[in-house]
Short mmCIF file of C-alpha atoms (C1' of nucleotides) in Angstrom, two decimals:
data_model
loop_
_atom_site.label_atom_id
_atom_site.label_comp_id
_atom_site.label_asym_id
_atom_site.label_seq_id
_atom_site.Cartn_x
_atom_site.Cartn_y
_atom_site.Cartn_z
CA MET A 29 0.15 -0.11 0.45
CA ARG A 30 0.95 3.42 -0.55
CA ARG A 31 3.31 5.22 2.44
CA SER A 32 4.24 9.14 2.85
CA ARG A 33 6.28 10.66 1.42
CA GLU A 34 8.78 10.60 4.32
CA ASP A 35 8.37 7.23 4.81
CA THR A 36 9.31 6.94 1.31
CA ARG A 37 12.53 9.22 1.28
CA ARG A 38 13.79 7.29 4.37
CA THR A 39 13.08 3.87 2.57
CA ARG A 40 15.04 4.37 -0.38
CA GLN A 41 17.80 6.01 1.72
CA GLN A 42 17.78 2.88 4.16
CA ILE A 43 18.33 0.86 0.74
CA VAL A 44 21.79 2.47 -0.36
CA GLU A 45 23.03 2.97 2.96
CA GLU A 46 22.56 -1.34 3.07
CA ALA A 47 24.36 -1.60 -0.60
CA ALA A 48 26.34 0.82 -0.13
CA ARG A 49 27.81 -1.82 2.66
CA ALA A 50 26.58 -4.69 0.69
CA LEU A 51 28.71 -3.73 -2.25
CA ARG A 52 31.93 -3.38 -0.50
CA ALA A 53 31.39 -6.37 1.44
CA GLU A 54 30.03 -8.34 -1.01
CA GLY A 55 31.09 -7.31 -4.35
CA VAL A 56 28.50 -6.62 -7.16
CA GLU A 57 27.12 -9.57 -8.57
CA ALA A 58 26.53 -11.16 -4.73
CA MET A 59 25.10 -8.79 -4.01
CA GLY A 60 21.23 -9.09 -4.42
CA ILE A 61 18.39 -7.37 -4.44
CA GLY A 62 16.52 -9.40 -2.56
CA GLU A 63 18.99 -9.64 0.26
CA LEU A 64 19.27 -6.15 0.55
CA MET A 65 15.45 -5.66 0.59
CA GLY A 66 15.07 -7.89 3.07
CA ARG A 67 17.60 -5.43 5.49
CA VAL A 68 15.22 -2.61 5.25
CA GLY A 69 12.26 -5.64 5.84
CA MET A 70 10.71 -5.53 2.86
CA THR A 71 10.70 -7.45 0.01
CA HIS A 72 12.12 -7.83 -3.32
CA GLY A 73 9.31 -6.58 -5.44
CA GLY A 74 9.01 -3.39 -3.81
CA PHE A 75 12.69 -2.38 -4.74
CA TYR A 76 11.75 -0.88 -8.48
CA ALA A 77 9.48 1.73 -6.33
CA HIS A 78 13.22 3.10 -5.72
CA PHE A 79 14.66 2.49 -8.56
CA ARG A 80 14.58 1.64 -12.13
CA SER A 81 17.72 -1.65 -12.14
CA LYS A 82 20.27 -3.03 -10.27
CA ASP A 83 22.53 -0.56 -12.03
CA ALA A 84 21.03 2.36 -11.10
CA LEU A 85 21.58 1.50 -6.98
CA VAL A 86 25.12 -0.01 -7.59
CA ALA A 87 25.92 3.74 -8.95
CA GLU A 88 24.48 5.38 -6.26
CA ALA A 89 26.03 3.20 -4.12
CA CYS A 90 29.13 3.71 -5.07
CA THR A 91 29.04 7.61 -4.60
CA ARG A 92 27.86 6.57 -1.04
CA GLY A 93 30.83 4.53 -0.40
CA LEU A 94 33.34 6.69 -1.63
CA ASP A 95 32.35 9.97 -0.45
CA GLU A 96 32.06 8.26 3.44
CA GLN A 97 35.60 7.46 2.86
CA ARG A 98 36.69 10.32 1.92
CA ALA A 99 34.47 12.85 4.19
CA ALA A 100 36.27 10.45 6.59
CA LEU A 101 40.28 10.90 5.81
CA LEU A 102 39.28 14.27 4.94
CA ALA A 103 38.39 14.69 9.18
CA ALA A 104 40.95 12.67 9.92
CA ALA A 105 43.17 14.55 8.53
CA GLU A 106 41.76 18.13 9.44
CA ASN A 107 42.06 17.30 12.85
CA ALA A 108 45.27 15.79 12.86
CA PRO A 109 48.88 18.06 14.56
CA ASP A 110 50.67 20.31 12.61
CA GLY A 111 52.52 18.40 9.84
CA GLU A 112 51.45 15.39 10.46
CA ALA A 113 48.03 15.70 7.24
CA LEU A 114 49.03 13.23 5.03
CA ARG A 115 51.08 11.16 7.04
CA THR A 116 47.60 10.82 9.14
CA ILE A 117 45.77 9.75 6.18
CA ILE A 118 48.17 6.95 5.28
CA ARG A 119 47.96 5.67 8.65
CA ALA A 120 44.23 5.56 8.73
CA TYR A 121 44.02 4.02 5.15
CA LEU A 122 46.54 1.73 5.78
CA SER A 123 45.49 -0.02 8.47
CA ARG A 124 44.24 -3.35 9.82
CA ARG A 125 41.09 -2.01 11.10
CA HIS A 126 40.20 -1.00 7.19
CA ARG A 127 41.81 -4.26 5.40
CA ASP A 128 38.97 -6.51 8.32
CA VAL A 129 36.08 -4.15 7.48
CA PRO A 130 36.10 -3.70 3.84
CA ALA A 131 32.36 -2.87 4.71
CA GLU A 132 32.70 0.23 6.30
CA GLY A 133 35.92 1.16 4.18
CA CYS A 134 37.04 2.41 1.03
CA ALA A 135 35.53 1.56 -2.23
CA ILE A 136 38.06 1.66 -4.46
CA PRO A 137 40.20 -1.69 -3.32
CA ALA A 138 36.92 -3.31 -2.41
CA LEU A 139 35.01 -3.07 -5.93
CA SER A 140 37.95 -1.23 -9.09
CA THR A 141 37.63 -4.76 -10.11
CA ASP A 142 34.08 -4.78 -10.85
CA ILE A 143 33.96 -1.50 -11.70
CA SER A 144 36.09 -2.49 -15.08
CA ARG A 145 33.26 -4.81 -15.81
CA GLU A 146 29.77 -3.21 -15.16
CA PRO A 147 27.88 -0.64 -17.55
CA LYS A 148 28.45 2.68 -18.15
CA GLU A 149 26.41 3.59 -15.69
CA VAL A 150 27.71 2.90 -13.10
CA ARG A 151 31.32 3.34 -14.09
CA HIS A 152 30.55 7.15 -14.69
CA ALA A 153 29.06 7.83 -11.12
CA PHE A 154 32.60 5.70 -10.13
CA THR A 155 34.44 8.05 -12.30
CA ASP A 156 33.16 11.14 -10.55
CA ALA A 157 32.56 10.23 -7.04
CA VAL A 158 36.90 9.30 -7.49
CA GLU A 159 37.65 12.82 -9.40
CA SER A 160 35.93 14.69 -6.00
CA TYR A 161 37.79 12.57 -3.74
CA ALA A 162 40.61 13.37 -4.80
CA GLY A 163 39.89 16.82 -5.38
CA GLN A 164 38.79 17.49 -2.18
CA LEU A 165 42.16 15.83 -0.10
CA ALA A 166 44.15 17.50 -3.07
CA ARG A 167 45.52 19.83 -0.08
CA PHE A 168 47.00 17.44 1.85
CA ALA A 169 49.34 16.31 -0.88
CA PRO A 170 52.98 18.13 -2.34
CA GLY A 171 53.37 19.50 -5.09
CA ASP A 172 52.89 23.54 -6.44
CA THR A 173 49.27 23.83 -8.88
CA GLU A 174 46.20 21.62 -7.81
CA GLU A 175 46.81 19.44 -10.56
CA GLU A 176 49.86 18.45 -9.35
CA ARG A 177 48.63 17.57 -5.69
CA ARG A 178 45.30 15.70 -6.96
CA ASP A 179 47.34 13.45 -9.38
CA GLU A 180 49.72 12.55 -6.45
CA MET A 181 46.77 12.13 -4.40
CA LEU A 182 45.50 10.20 -6.93
CA ALA A 183 48.45 8.12 -7.48
CA LEU A 184 48.93 7.50 -3.06
CA LEU A 185 44.79 6.60 -2.66
CA ALA A 186 45.03 4.03 -6.24
CA GLY A 187 48.22 3.06 -4.26
CA MET A 188 47.16 2.53 -0.94
CA ALA A 189 43.48 0.49 -2.63
CA GLY A 190 45.83 -1.39 -4.28
CA ALA A 191 47.61 -2.88 -0.60
CA ILE A 192 44.80 -3.28 0.52
CA ALA A 193 42.80 -5.67 -2.23
CA LEU A 194 46.18 -7.33 -2.13
CA ALA A 195 46.89 -7.25 2.09
CA ARG A 196 42.79 -8.74 1.59
CA ALA A 197 42.86 -10.87 -0.74
CA VAL A 198 46.37 -13.23 0.64
CA ASP A 199 44.96 -16.30 2.64
CA ASP A 200 47.76 -15.83 5.32
CA THR A 201 47.63 -13.23 8.11
CA ALA A 202 51.30 -12.62 8.39
CA LEU A 203 52.60 -11.79 5.23
CA SER A 204 48.63 -9.76 4.60
CA ASP A 205 50.06 -8.04 6.99
CA ARG A 206 53.05 -7.75 5.78
CA ILE A 207 52.08 -5.74 3.10
CA LEU A 208 50.59 -2.98 4.81
CA LEU A 209 53.52 -2.23 7.17
CA ALA A 210 55.80 -2.30 3.73
CA SER A 211 53.50 -0.20 2.37
CA ARG A 212 53.06 2.44 4.86
CA ALA A 213 56.92 2.81 5.17
CA LEU A 214 56.76 2.99 1.08
CA TYR A 215 54.52 5.97 1.10
CA GLN A 216 55.65 8.38 4.34
CA ARG A 217 59.43 7.97 2.11
CA ALA A 218 57.71 8.42 -0.25
CA PHE A 219 55.65 11.24 0.89
CA ALA A 220 58.17 12.58 3.22
CA SER A 221 58.05 15.58 5.99
CA ASP A 222 58.05 17.82 2.71
CA GLY A 223 54.52 17.95 1.15
CA GLY A 224 51.43 19.38 1.31
CA GLU A 225 49.16 21.72 3.06
CA GLU A 226 51.51 22.65 5.30
CA ALA A 227 54.52 22.90 4.73
CA ARG A 228 52.29 25.80 2.53
CA ARG A 229 51.44 27.35 5.08
CA MET B 17 35.49 -41.24 -26.88
CA ARG B 18 38.90 -42.39 -25.41
CA ARG B 19 42.10 -39.76 -26.52
CA SER B 20 45.30 -41.16 -26.53
CA ARG B 21 47.74 -39.76 -23.45
CA GLU B 22 49.72 -36.93 -25.18
CA ASP B 23 45.35 -35.86 -26.62
CA THR B 24 44.08 -35.85 -22.82
CA ARG B 25 47.35 -33.52 -21.58
CA ARG B 26 47.48 -30.75 -24.41
CA THR B 27 43.85 -30.05 -23.22
CA ARG B 28 43.88 -29.84 -19.92
CA GLN B 29 46.76 -26.91 -21.10
CA GLN B 30 44.81 -25.43 -23.37
CA ILE B 31 41.25 -25.71 -20.75
CA VAL B 32 44.09 -23.81 -18.65
CA GLU B 33 45.78 -21.27 -20.83
CA GLU B 34 42.19 -20.12 -22.06
CA ALA B 35 40.92 -19.89 -18.47
CA ALA B 36 43.63 -17.69 -17.33
CA ARG B 37 43.15 -15.24 -19.90
CA ALA B 38 39.60 -15.77 -19.68
CA LEU B 39 39.93 -14.24 -16.17
CA ARG B 40 42.26 -11.90 -15.95
CA ALA B 41 39.75 -10.45 -18.72
CA GLU B 42 37.04 -11.22 -17.30
CA GLY B 43 36.80 -11.44 -14.02
CA VAL B 44 36.06 -14.89 -11.67
CA GLU B 45 32.08 -14.79 -12.03
CA ALA B 46 32.05 -14.29 -15.24
CA MET B 47 34.26 -16.80 -16.57
CA GLY B 48 31.42 -19.93 -17.87
CA ILE B 49 32.82 -23.74 -17.84
CA GLY B 50 30.97 -23.94 -21.17
CA GLU B 51 32.15 -20.23 -23.13
CA LEU B 52 35.65 -22.16 -22.29
CA MET B 53 35.25 -26.22 -23.74
CA GLY B 54 33.69 -23.53 -26.86
CA ARG B 55 37.63 -21.92 -27.09
CA VAL B 56 39.25 -24.87 -26.52
CA GLY B 57 36.79 -26.51 -28.87
CA MET B 58 34.94 -29.06 -27.39
CA THR B 59 31.35 -29.19 -24.91
CA HIS B 60 31.01 -28.67 -21.41
CA GLY B 61 30.59 -31.95 -19.87
CA GLY B 62 34.04 -32.76 -21.05
CA PHE B 63 35.42 -30.44 -18.44
CA TYR B 64 34.93 -32.48 -15.35
CA ALA B 65 36.91 -35.56 -16.81
CA HIS B 66 40.14 -32.49 -16.38
CA PHE B 67 39.01 -31.03 -12.78
CA ARG B 68 37.31 -31.10 -9.64
CA SER B 69 35.04 -28.10 -10.37
CA LYS B 70 35.45 -24.86 -11.36
CA ASP B 71 37.21 -23.94 -8.06
CA ALA B 72 40.31 -26.11 -8.83
CA LEU B 73 40.33 -24.40 -12.55
CA VAL B 74 39.81 -21.17 -11.13
CA ALA B 75 43.14 -22.28 -8.59
CA GLU B 76 45.22 -23.42 -11.33
CA ALA B 77 44.85 -20.34 -13.80
CA CYS B 78 46.00 -18.48 -11.29
CA THR B 79 48.79 -19.30 -10.16
CA ARG B 80 49.35 -19.81 -14.24
CA GLY B 81 48.43 -16.32 -15.05
CA LEU B 82 51.04 -15.07 -11.69
CA ASP B 83 53.05 -17.02 -13.02
CA GLU B 84 53.30 -15.40 -16.64
CA GLN B 85 53.86 -11.67 -15.54
CA ARG B 86 56.67 -12.71 -13.11
CA ALA B 87 58.63 -14.66 -15.74
CA ALA B 88 57.91 -11.18 -17.90
CA LEU B 89 59.07 -8.90 -15.72
CA LEU B 90 61.72 -10.40 -14.53
CA ALA B 91 63.59 -11.12 -18.22
CA ALA B 92 62.67 -8.20 -18.68
CA ALA B 93 64.75 -6.45 -15.63
CA GLU B 94 67.27 -9.07 -16.90
CA ASN B 95 67.74 -7.42 -20.05
CA ALA B 96 67.50 -3.01 -18.77
CA PRO B 97 71.07 -1.84 -18.37
CA ASP B 98 72.64 -1.58 -15.13
CA GLY B 99 71.27 -0.15 -12.42
CA GLU B 100 67.69 0.50 -14.44
CA ALA B 101 66.12 -3.19 -13.60
CA LEU B 102 63.52 -1.64 -10.94
CA ARG B 103 63.28 1.71 -13.65
CA THR B 104 61.97 -1.34 -16.64
CA ILE B 105 59.82 -3.15 -13.99
CA ILE B 106 57.84 0.38 -13.15
CA ARG B 107 57.60 1.43 -16.11
CA ALA B 108 56.45 -1.83 -17.87
CA TYR B 109 53.98 -3.00 -15.78
CA LEU B 110 52.79 1.40 -15.26
CA SER B 111 52.15 1.06 -18.74
CA ARG B 112 49.08 1.89 -21.28
CA ARG B 113 49.85 -1.37 -22.65
CA HIS B 114 49.24 -4.00 -19.48
CA ARG B 115 45.83 -1.75 -18.59
CA ASP B 116 44.45 -2.18 -22.04
CA VAL B 117 45.21 -5.78 -22.13
CA PRO B 118 43.65 -7.31 -18.65
CA ALA B 119 44.01 -10.72 -20.36
CA GLU B 120 48.10 -10.50 -21.22
CA GLY B 121 48.44 -8.59 -17.51
CA CYS B 122 49.43 -9.03 -14.06
CA ALA B 123 46.43 -11.09 -12.02
CA ILE B 124 46.87 -8.97 -9.00
CA PRO B 125 45.02 -5.44 -10.83
CA ALA B 126 42.57 -8.10 -12.70
CA LEU B 127 42.08 -10.29 -9.28
CA SER B 128 42.25 -8.93 -6.66
CA THR B 129 39.36 -8.01 -5.81
CA ASP B 130 37.32 -11.00 -6.70
CA ILE B 131 40.14 -12.69 -4.74
CA SER B 132 38.73 -12.32 -1.23
CA ARG B 133 35.17 -13.60 -1.67
CA GLU B 134 37.22 -16.03 -2.99
CA PRO B 135 37.00 -21.07 -1.57
CA LYS B 136 39.77 -21.67 -0.03
CA GLU B 137 40.91 -23.72 -2.15
CA VAL B 138 41.42 -20.38 -4.94
CA ARG B 139 42.71 -17.90 -2.00
CA HIS B 140 45.72 -20.20 -1.18
CA ALA B 141 46.88 -20.57 -4.59
CA PHE B 142 46.87 -17.35 -5.09
CA THR B 143 49.18 -16.32 -2.00
CA ASP B 144 51.39 -18.90 -3.12
CA ALA B 145 51.76 -17.63 -6.48
CA VAL B 146 52.19 -13.97 -5.15
CA GLU B 147 54.24 -14.80 -2.36
CA SER B 148 56.98 -16.87 -5.43
CA TYR B 149 56.35 -13.37 -7.78
CA ALA B 150 57.36 -10.95 -5.02
CA GLY B 151 60.58 -13.65 -3.83
CA GLN B 152 61.40 -13.37 -7.04
CA LEU B 153 61.52 -10.09 -8.36
CA ALA B 154 63.35 -8.75 -4.84
CA ARG B 155 66.34 -8.77 -6.12
CA PHE B 156 65.48 -6.04 -7.90
CA ALA B 157 64.84 -3.87 -4.69
CA PRO B 158 66.50 -1.80 -2.55
CA GLY B 159 67.05 -3.07 1.07
CA ASP B 160 69.70 -5.24 3.14
CA THR B 161 68.10 -8.21 3.89
CA GLU B 162 66.03 -10.53 1.32
CA GLU B 163 63.13 -9.65 3.77
CA GLU B 164 63.39 -6.47 2.96
CA ARG B 165 63.79 -6.68 -0.06
CA ARG B 166 60.84 -8.01 -0.39
CA ASP B 167 59.31 -6.43 1.61
CA GLU B 168 59.41 -3.51 -0.54
CA MET B 169 58.82 -5.53 -3.53
CA LEU B 170 56.04 -6.55 -2.48
CA ALA B 171 54.25 -3.09 -1.69
CA LEU B 172 55.85 -1.60 -4.63
CA LEU B 173 53.45 -5.12 -6.16
CA ALA B 174 50.42 -4.12 -4.41
CA GLY B 175 51.06 -0.40 -4.89
CA MET B 176 51.08 -0.74 -8.36
CA ALA B 177 48.48 -3.40 -9.08
CA GLY B 178 45.92 -0.63 -7.10
CA ALA B 179 47.27 2.01 -9.86
CA ILE B 180 46.26 -0.14 -12.87
CA ALA B 181 42.79 -1.67 -11.45
CA LEU B 182 41.51 2.02 -10.63
CA ALA B 183 43.11 3.36 -14.09
CA ARG B 184 40.96 0.98 -15.40
CA ALA B 185 37.97 1.08 -13.60
CA VAL B 186 37.56 4.45 -14.49
CA ASP B 187 35.45 5.54 -17.98
CA ASP B 188 37.90 8.72 -18.92
CA THR B 189 40.77 9.03 -20.74
CA ALA B 190 41.90 11.96 -19.45
CA LEU B 191 41.80 10.75 -15.80
CA SER B 192 43.04 7.44 -16.68
CA ASP B 193 46.43 8.57 -18.20
CA ARG B 194 47.16 11.11 -15.06
CA ILE B 195 46.96 7.78 -12.56
CA LEU B 196 49.58 5.69 -15.41
CA LEU B 197 51.84 9.07 -15.30
CA ALA B 198 51.96 9.80 -11.80
CA SER B 199 51.88 6.61 -10.12
CA ARG B 200 54.84 6.09 -11.96
CA ALA B 201 56.86 9.27 -10.91
CA LEU B 202 56.04 7.68 -7.24
CA TYR B 203 57.89 5.23 -7.83
CA GLN B 204 60.30 6.09 -9.76
CA ARG B 205 60.92 8.44 -6.90
CA ALA B 206 60.00 6.30 -3.94
CA PHE B 207 62.82 3.68 -5.54
CA ALA B 208 64.98 6.11 -6.49
CA SER B 209 68.60 5.36 -8.24
CA ASP B 210 70.06 3.92 -4.61
CA GLY B 211 68.66 0.33 -3.96
CA GLY B 212 68.17 -2.54 -6.17
CA GLU B 213 70.88 -5.22 -7.34
CA GLU B 214 72.85 -3.56 -9.20
CA ALA B 215 73.74 -0.78 -5.82
CA ARG B 216 74.55 -4.07 -4.20
CA ARG B 217 77.48 -4.82 -6.89
"C1'" DT C 11 52.09 -59.15 -32.44
"C1'" DG C 12 47.55 -59.99 -31.97
"C1'" DT C 13 43.19 -60.67 -29.42
"C1'" DA C 14 39.64 -59.14 -25.79
"C1'" DC C 15 38.42 -56.83 -23.36
"C1'" DA C 16 38.60 -52.43 -19.61
"C1'" DT C 17 39.46 -47.75 -19.37
"C1'" DC C 18 38.32 -42.88 -19.83
"C1'" DA C 19 37.81 -38.33 -22.96
"C1'" DG C 20 34.32 -36.46 -24.86
"C1'" DT C 21 28.72 -35.81 -26.09
"C1'" DG C 22 24.69 -33.99 -24.95
"C1'" DA C 23 20.47 -33.62 -22.90
"C1'" DA C 24 18.70 -33.03 -18.07
"C1'" DC C 25 19.52 -31.01 -13.12
"C1'" DG C 26 18.37 -27.81 -9.36
"C1'" DC C 27 19.31 -23.20 -8.27
"C1'" DG C 28 19.62 -18.21 -8.08
"C1'" DC C 29 19.12 -14.29 -9.92
"C1'" DG C 30 17.06 -9.49 -11.71
"C1'" DT C 31 12.82 -8.60 -13.25
"C1'" DT C 32 7.78 -8.65 -14.18
"C1'" DC C 33 3.29 -7.86 -13.00
"C1'" DA C 34 -1.93 -8.23 -10.26
"C1'" DC C 35 -3.58 -6.81 -6.98
"C1'" DT C 36 -4.20 -3.81 -2.24
"C1'" DG C 37 -5.10 -0.54 1.31
"C1'" DA C 38 -3.05 3.62 3.02
"C1'" DT C 39 -1.49 8.29 1.26
"C1'" DG C 40 -2.08 13.14 -1.42
"C1'" DT C 41 -5.46 15.87 -3.97
"C1'" DA C 42 -9.21 17.72 -5.75
"C1'" DC C 43 -13.30 19.62 -5.51
"C1'" DT D 21 -13.04 20.90 6.70
"C1'" DG D 22 -15.16 16.93 3.83
"C1'" DT D 23 -15.43 13.37 1.07
"C1'" DA D 24 -14.90 10.77 -3.48
"C1'" DC D 25 -11.08 9.29 -5.82
"C1'" DA D 26 -6.15 8.51 -8.22
"C1'" DT D 27 -1.98 7.93 -7.00
"C1'" DC D 28 1.85 4.81 -5.59
"C1'" DA D 29 4.90 2.34 -1.99
"C1'" DG D 30 4.75 -2.70 -1.03
"C1'" DT D 31 3.94 -7.67 -1.68
"C1'" DG D 32 5.07 -11.79 -3.50
"C1'" DA D 33 4.12 -15.52 -7.12
"C1'" DA D 34 5.84 -15.71 -11.84
"C1'" DC D 35 8.93 -15.26 -15.51
"C1'" DG D 36 13.32 -16.44 -18.29
"C1'" DC D 37 17.93 -16.85 -18.21
"C1'" DG D 38 22.15 -18.86 -17.67
"C1'" DC D 39 25.03 -20.59 -14.38
"C1'" DG D 40 27.74 -25.44 -12.23
"C1'" DT D 41 27.28 -29.59 -12.18
"C1'" DT D 42 25.57 -34.58 -13.38
"C1'" DC D 43 24.70 -38.70 -15.95
"C1'" DA D 44 24.20 -42.19 -19.48
"C1'" DC D 45 26.21 -43.05 -23.43
"C1'" DT D 46 30.33 -42.94 -27.29
"C1'" DG D 47 33.68 -45.16 -29.30
"C1'" DA D 48 38.68 -44.91 -29.79
"C1'" DT D 49 43.15 -45.38 -26.90
"C1'" DG D 50 45.55 -48.95 -22.84
"C1'" DT D 51 46.98 -52.83 -20.94
"C1'" DA D 52 46.91 -58.27 -20.09
"C1'" DC D 53 47.05 -61.92 -22.11
#
DNA sequence: TGTACATCAGTGAACGCGCGTTCACTGATGTAC
DNA sequence: TGTACATCAGTGAACGCGCGTTCACTGATGTAC
């Protein structure tokens, strides 16, 4: 039966939130519409009152997942002591927690492989979100121009995402930990004390 | 009908080779047994004369894919001019060609996200292959001990894999190229002239 | 070396399964008067 | 403000589809004598 506008809005938002979690935890294919709607307390048929297709939801949930992580990193960097913003980003991203809880982490290591095989609709949303992700964190990266800083941040995010993805893939905790630690050391060294907003203050 | 031992051996090898390509091009889920057997010139039923299950093939094909790429990078590094081995690895890995032809590239950027959701059998094979991948290339990385060099190489491979995966995921050629170029610059800088086999000669 | 029989690689129909999507239906909400 | 009606969020059965896997069968290969 028909629901109030407020209920409808809330339901739609819950679906996107659950999808953003499920996507990162299970991947695009494994995230089922039925399971998702069950988590929101409804049956699968109602889904299509909110979204044109699964792809449309995936596109929106990708954006959501990336925006969440961007906001978390931004907050961490802004609260970091002077000159420590980029180090803080690197430490937070390459943490055991981030490796172990994909559902609440960055969508790049969880989904980049899947996304390249998705339809245009999804890839486009993902691309836009990645650009604004790197764009908003760029001020913490070294470089003389906005472009340089954004490119540095893109390379850093891509690299850290690779480290998390590989650390999740391997079946050996010791090896996984070594991947995280060695990657931390690598990026801290590459972006040592020189760059970033603080150096320009 | 029954085939000669030589035929059987050849068929099995063809299946693994096609699987190693298809896996990297399409991902684990999308690689179908029927399609694969069709490419080898047979029907799907014959598959189970060679493999216990799809998972068993995926495990073997992962190893194959990683070993191929390791051999290619090893050859490139060994043929590089003195002091250029690591730079050559970085240039070859972070190339447009590698981004554009996943079927013939490294299995890490193509599969790491998928692998973390696969059964133990697959993850274990992948893990072993990754260890020997990093182990065999370790001599080109900086570090005083074998362990240090292997960890550096793990971090480098993970990072470069992340760059390739993200470059493949985004829907914008210019952004994709910038990810590759910025990543090249990052790793060339981080592993500048100091490290590696040549520096220890 | 020749023969009889067991083996087994490959065929193709059939299986169960889970998926995304559709659709007739329900009944509370929103709207027009 | 009250009433009549249109709207539409949600239900749950049904759809087609493609997948991995099984299985009875075929006939050339391998093996035992």
